[in-house]
PDB file of C-alpha atoms in Angstrom:
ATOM      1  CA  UNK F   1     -31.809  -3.991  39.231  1.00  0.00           C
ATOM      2  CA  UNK F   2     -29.621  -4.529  42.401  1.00  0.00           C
ATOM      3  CA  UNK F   3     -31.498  -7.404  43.328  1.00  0.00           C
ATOM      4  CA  UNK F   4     -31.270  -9.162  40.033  1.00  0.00           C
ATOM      5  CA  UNK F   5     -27.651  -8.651  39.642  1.00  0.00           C
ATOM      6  CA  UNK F   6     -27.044  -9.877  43.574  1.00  0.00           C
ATOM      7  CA  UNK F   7     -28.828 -12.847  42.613  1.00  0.00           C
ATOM      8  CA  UNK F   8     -26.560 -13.686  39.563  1.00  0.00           C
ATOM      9  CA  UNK F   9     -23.752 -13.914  41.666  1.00  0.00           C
ATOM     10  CA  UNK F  10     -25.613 -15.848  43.836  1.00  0.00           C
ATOM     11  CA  UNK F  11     -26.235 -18.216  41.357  1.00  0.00           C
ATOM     12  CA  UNK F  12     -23.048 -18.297  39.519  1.00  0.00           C
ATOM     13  CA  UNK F  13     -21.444 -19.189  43.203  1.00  0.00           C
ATOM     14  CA  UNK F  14     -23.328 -21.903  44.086  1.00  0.00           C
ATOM     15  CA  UNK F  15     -23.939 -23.715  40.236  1.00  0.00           C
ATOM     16  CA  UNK F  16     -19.823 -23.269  40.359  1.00  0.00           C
ATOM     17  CA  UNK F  17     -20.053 -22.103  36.927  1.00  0.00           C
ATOM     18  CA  UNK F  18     -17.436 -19.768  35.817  1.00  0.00           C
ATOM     19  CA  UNK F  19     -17.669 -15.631  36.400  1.00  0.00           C
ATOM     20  CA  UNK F  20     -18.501 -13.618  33.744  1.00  0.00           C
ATOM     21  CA  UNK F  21     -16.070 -12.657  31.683  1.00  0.00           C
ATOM     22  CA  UNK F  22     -13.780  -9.723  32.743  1.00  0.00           C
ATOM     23  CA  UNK F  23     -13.927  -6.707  30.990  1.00  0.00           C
ATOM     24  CA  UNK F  24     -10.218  -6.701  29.358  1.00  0.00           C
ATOM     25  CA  UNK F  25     -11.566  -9.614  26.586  1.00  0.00           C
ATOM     26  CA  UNK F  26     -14.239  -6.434  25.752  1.00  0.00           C
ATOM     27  CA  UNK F  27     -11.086  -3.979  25.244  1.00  0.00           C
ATOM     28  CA  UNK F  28      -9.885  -6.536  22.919  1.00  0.00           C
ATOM     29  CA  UNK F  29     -12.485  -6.982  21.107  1.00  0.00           C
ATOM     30  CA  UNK F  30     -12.247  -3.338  20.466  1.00  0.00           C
ATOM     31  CA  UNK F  31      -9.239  -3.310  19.332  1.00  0.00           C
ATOM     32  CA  UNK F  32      -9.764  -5.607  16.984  1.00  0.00           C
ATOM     33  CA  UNK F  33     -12.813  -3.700  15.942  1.00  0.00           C
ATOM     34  CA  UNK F  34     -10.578  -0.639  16.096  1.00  0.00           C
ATOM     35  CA  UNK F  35      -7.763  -2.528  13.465  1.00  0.00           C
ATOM     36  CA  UNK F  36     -10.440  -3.462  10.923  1.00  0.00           C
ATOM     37  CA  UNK F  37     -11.326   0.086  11.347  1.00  0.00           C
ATOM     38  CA  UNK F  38      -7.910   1.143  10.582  1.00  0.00           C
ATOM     39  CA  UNK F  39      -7.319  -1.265   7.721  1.00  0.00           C
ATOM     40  CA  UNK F  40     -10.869   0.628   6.356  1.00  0.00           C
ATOM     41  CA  UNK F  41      -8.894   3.824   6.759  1.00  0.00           C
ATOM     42  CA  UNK F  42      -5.915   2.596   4.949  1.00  0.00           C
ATOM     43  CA  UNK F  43      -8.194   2.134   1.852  1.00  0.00           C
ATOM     44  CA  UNK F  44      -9.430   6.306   2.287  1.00  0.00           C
ATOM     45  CA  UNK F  45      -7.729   8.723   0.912  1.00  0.00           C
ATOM     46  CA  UNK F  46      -6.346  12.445   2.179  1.00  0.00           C
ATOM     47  CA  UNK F  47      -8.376  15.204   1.191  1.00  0.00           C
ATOM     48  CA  UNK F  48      -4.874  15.956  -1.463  1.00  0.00           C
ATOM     49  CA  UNK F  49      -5.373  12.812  -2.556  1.00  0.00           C
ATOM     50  CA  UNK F  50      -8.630  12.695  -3.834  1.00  0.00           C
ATOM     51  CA  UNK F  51      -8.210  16.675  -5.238  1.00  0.00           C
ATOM     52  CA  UNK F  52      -5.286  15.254  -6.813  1.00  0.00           C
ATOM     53  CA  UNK F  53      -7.537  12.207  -8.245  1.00  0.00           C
ATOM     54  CA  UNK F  54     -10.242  14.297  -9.444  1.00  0.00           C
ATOM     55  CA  UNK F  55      -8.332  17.173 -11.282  1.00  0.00           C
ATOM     56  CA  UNK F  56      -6.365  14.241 -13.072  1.00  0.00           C
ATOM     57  CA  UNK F  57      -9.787  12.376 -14.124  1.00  0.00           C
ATOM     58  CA  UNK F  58     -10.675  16.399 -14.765  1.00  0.00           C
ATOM     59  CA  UNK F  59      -7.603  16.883 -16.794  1.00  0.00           C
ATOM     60  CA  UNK F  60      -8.653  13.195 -19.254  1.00  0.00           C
ATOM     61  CA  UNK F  61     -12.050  13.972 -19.381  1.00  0.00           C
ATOM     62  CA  UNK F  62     -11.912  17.171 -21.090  1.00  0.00           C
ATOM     63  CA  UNK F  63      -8.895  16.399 -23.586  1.00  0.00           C
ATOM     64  CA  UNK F  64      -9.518  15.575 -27.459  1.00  0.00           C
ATOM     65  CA  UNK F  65      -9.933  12.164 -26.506  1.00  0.00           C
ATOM     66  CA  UNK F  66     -11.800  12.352 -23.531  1.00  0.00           C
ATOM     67  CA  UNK F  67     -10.532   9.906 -21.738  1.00  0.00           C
ATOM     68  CA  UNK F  68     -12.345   7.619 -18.828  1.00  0.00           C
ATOM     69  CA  UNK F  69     -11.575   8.397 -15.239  1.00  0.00           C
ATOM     70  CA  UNK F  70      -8.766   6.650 -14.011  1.00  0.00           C
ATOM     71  CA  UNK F  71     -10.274   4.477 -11.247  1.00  0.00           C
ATOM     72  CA  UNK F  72      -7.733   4.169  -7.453  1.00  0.00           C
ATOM     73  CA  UNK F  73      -6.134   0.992  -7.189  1.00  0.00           C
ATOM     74  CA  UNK F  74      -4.378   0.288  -3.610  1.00  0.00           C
ATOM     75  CA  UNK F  75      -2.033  -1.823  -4.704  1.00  0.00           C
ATOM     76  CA  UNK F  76      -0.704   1.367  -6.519  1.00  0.00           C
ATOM     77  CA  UNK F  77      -1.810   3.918  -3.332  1.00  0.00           C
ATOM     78  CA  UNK F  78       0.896   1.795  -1.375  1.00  0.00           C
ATOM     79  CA  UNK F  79       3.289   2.390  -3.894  1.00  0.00           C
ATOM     80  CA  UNK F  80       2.761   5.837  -4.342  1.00  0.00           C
ATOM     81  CA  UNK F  81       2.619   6.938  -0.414  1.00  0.00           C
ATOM     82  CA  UNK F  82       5.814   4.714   0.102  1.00  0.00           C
ATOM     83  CA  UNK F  83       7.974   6.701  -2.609  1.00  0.00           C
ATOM     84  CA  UNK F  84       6.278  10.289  -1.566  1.00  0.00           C
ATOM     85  CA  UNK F  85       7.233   9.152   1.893  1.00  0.00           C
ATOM     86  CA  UNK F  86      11.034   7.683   0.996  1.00  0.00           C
ATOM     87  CA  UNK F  87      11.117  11.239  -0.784  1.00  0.00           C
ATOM     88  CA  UNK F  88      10.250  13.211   1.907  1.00  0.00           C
ATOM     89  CA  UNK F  89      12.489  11.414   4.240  1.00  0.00           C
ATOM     90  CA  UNK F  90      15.251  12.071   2.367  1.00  0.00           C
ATOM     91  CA  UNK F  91      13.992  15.113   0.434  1.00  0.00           C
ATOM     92  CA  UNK F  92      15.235  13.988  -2.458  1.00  0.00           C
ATOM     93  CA  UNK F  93      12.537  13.933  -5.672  1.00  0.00           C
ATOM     94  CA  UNK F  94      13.722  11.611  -8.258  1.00  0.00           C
ATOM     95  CA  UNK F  95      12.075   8.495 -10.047  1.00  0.00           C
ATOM     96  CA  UNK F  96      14.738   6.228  -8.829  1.00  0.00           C
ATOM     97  CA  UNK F  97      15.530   6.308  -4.624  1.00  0.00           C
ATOM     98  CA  UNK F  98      17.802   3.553  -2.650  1.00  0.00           C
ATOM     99  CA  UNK F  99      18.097   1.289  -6.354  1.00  0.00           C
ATOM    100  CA  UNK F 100      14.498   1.504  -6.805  1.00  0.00           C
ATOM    101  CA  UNK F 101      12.645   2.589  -9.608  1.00  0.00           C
ATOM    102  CA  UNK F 102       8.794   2.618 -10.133  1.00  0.00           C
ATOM    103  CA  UNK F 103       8.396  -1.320 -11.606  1.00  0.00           C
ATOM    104  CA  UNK F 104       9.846  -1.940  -8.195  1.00  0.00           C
ATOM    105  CA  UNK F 105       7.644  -0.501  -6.128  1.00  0.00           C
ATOM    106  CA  UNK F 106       5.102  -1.292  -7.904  1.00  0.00           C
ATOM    107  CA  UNK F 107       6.034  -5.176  -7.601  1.00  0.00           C
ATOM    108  CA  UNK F 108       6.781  -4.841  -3.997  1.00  0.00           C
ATOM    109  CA  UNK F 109       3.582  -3.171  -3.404  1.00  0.00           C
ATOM    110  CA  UNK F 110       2.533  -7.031  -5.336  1.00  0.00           C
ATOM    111  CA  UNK F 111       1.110  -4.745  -8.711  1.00  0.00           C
ATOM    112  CA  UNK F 112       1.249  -6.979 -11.452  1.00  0.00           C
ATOM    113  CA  UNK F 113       1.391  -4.311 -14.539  1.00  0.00           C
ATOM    114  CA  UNK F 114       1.038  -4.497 -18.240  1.00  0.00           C
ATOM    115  CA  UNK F 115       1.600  -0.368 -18.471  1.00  0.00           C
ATOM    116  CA  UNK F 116       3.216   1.347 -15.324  1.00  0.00           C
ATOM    117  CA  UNK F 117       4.157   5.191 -15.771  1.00  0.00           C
ATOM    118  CA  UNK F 118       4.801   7.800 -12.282  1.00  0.00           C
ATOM    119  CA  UNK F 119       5.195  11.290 -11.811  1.00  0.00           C
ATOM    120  CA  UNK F 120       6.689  13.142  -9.393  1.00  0.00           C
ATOM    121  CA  UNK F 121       6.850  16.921  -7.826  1.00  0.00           C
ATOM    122  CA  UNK F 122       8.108  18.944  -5.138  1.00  0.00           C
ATOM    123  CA  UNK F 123       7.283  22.267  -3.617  1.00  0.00           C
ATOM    124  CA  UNK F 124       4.012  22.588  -5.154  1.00  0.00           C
ATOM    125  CA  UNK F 125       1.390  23.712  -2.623  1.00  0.00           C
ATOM    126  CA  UNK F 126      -1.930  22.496  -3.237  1.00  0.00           C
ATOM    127  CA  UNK F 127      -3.335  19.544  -5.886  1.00  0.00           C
ATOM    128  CA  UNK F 128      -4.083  22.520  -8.275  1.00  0.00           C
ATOM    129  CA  UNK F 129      -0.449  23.556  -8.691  1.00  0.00           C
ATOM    130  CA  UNK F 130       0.707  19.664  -8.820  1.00  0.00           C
ATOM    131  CA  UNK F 131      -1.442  18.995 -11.520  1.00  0.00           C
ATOM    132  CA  UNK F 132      -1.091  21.952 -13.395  1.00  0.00           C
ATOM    133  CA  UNK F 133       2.305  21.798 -13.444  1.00  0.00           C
ATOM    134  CA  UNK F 134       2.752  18.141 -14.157  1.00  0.00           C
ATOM    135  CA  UNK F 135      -0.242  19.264 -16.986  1.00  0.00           C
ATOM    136  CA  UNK F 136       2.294  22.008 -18.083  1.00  0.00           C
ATOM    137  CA  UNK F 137       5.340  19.675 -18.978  1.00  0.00           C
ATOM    138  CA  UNK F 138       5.491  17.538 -21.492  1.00  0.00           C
ATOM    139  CA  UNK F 139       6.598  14.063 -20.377  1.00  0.00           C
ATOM    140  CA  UNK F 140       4.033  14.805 -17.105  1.00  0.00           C
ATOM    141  CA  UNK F 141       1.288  15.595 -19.339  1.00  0.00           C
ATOM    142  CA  UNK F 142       1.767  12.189 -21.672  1.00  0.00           C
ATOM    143  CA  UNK F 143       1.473   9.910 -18.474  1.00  0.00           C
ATOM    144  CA  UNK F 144      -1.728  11.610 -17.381  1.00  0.00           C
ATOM    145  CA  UNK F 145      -3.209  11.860 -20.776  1.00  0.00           C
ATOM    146  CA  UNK F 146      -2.460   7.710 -21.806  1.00  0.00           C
ATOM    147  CA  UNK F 147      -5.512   5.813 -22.534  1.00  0.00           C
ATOM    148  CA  UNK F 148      -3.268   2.726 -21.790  1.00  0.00           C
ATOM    149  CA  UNK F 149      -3.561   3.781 -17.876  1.00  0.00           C
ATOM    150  CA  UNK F 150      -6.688   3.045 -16.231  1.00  0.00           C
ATOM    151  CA  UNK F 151      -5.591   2.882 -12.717  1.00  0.00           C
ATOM    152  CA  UNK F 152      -3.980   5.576 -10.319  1.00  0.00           C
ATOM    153  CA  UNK F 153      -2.173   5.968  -7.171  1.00  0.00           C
ATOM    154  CA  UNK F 154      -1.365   9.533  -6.057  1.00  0.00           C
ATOM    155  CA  UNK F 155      -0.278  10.265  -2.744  1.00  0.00           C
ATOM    156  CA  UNK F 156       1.271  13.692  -0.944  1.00  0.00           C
ATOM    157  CA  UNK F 157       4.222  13.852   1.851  1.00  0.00           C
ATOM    158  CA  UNK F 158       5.513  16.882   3.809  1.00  0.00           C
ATOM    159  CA  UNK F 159       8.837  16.544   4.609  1.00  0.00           C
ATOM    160  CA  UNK F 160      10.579  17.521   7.992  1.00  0.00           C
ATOM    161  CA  UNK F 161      11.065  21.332   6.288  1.00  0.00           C
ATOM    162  CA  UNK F 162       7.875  21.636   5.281  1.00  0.00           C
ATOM    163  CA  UNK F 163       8.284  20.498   1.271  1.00  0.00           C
ATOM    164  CA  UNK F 164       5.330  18.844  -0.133  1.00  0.00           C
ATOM    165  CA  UNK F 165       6.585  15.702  -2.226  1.00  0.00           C
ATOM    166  CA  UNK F 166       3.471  14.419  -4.512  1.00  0.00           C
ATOM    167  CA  UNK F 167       3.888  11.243  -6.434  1.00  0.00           C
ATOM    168  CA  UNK F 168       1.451   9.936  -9.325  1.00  0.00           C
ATOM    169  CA  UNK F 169       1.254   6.153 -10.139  1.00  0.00           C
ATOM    170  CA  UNK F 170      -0.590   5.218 -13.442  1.00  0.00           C
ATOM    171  CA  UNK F 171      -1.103   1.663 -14.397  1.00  0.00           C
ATOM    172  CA  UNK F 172      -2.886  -1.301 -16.208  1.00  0.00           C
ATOM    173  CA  UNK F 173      -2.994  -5.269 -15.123  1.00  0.00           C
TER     174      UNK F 173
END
């Protein structure tokens, strides 16, 4: 093997023909590699998240009307893990943060909706409690149980004190 490499050189001197590349165009190669394989990340989902997915479909599913699963869109996952973020920052849980309201994010996040609806929660623990209490009041309930929405983005932010802000976005294009 150290023959055959001592000859490459060899060869490479006297043709004049460039050296091989150096390793550094490799390392960027993997970070491009590594990029696409955060973009693929962006497009998973936290554990919460998905819990938060499936007890919603859950929730549809086994009302009178037995609704379809709601299907992630993330268009509306961007929208959602801004506000829980912008909440969190600020812990501050409200519909409407800095002039924005939920059609706004939803634009910004380039969601082009015929039905847009969001919840929002603080405090609760775990998906279970989110959903059940979102499940337990009223206005919650209606957003989760339209068969106008067929698309979801849910997403879950801790705050610098610990607070768990969880945001819900339900749509249709």
């Amino acid at each position: 093997m150290f023959r055959l490499c001592v000859f490459l050189l060899a060869a490479v001197a006297l043709t004049g023909a460039a050296p091989p590349e150096p390793k550094k165009d490799v390392k960027k190669d993997t970070k491009k590699d590594d990029k696409k394989d955060d973009k693929k990340d962006d497009k998973k989902f936290t554990a919460d998240e998905q819990a938060v997915i499936d007890l919603t479909n859950a929730e549809r599913a086994k009302g009178e009307k037995k609704l379809p699963a709601l299907k992630a869109n993330p268009l509306l996952m961007e929208a959602a893990r801004k506000h829980a973020a912008n909440m969190a920052a600020q812990e501050k849980m409200d519909h409407v943060l800095d002039g924005k309201n939920p059609a706004d994010r939803a634009k910004a996040a380039g969601y082009k909706y015929r039905g847009l609806g969001e919840n929002v929660a603080a405090g609760q623990e775990s998906p279970k409690d989110v959903v059940k209490a979102w499940m337990d009041s009223p206005p919650h309930r209606e957003n989760i149980m339209k068969a106008d929405y067929i698309e979801i983005g849910v997403a879950v932010v801790k705050s610098k004190t610990g607070d768990r802000y969880w945001v819900q976005v339900f749509g249709r294009q």
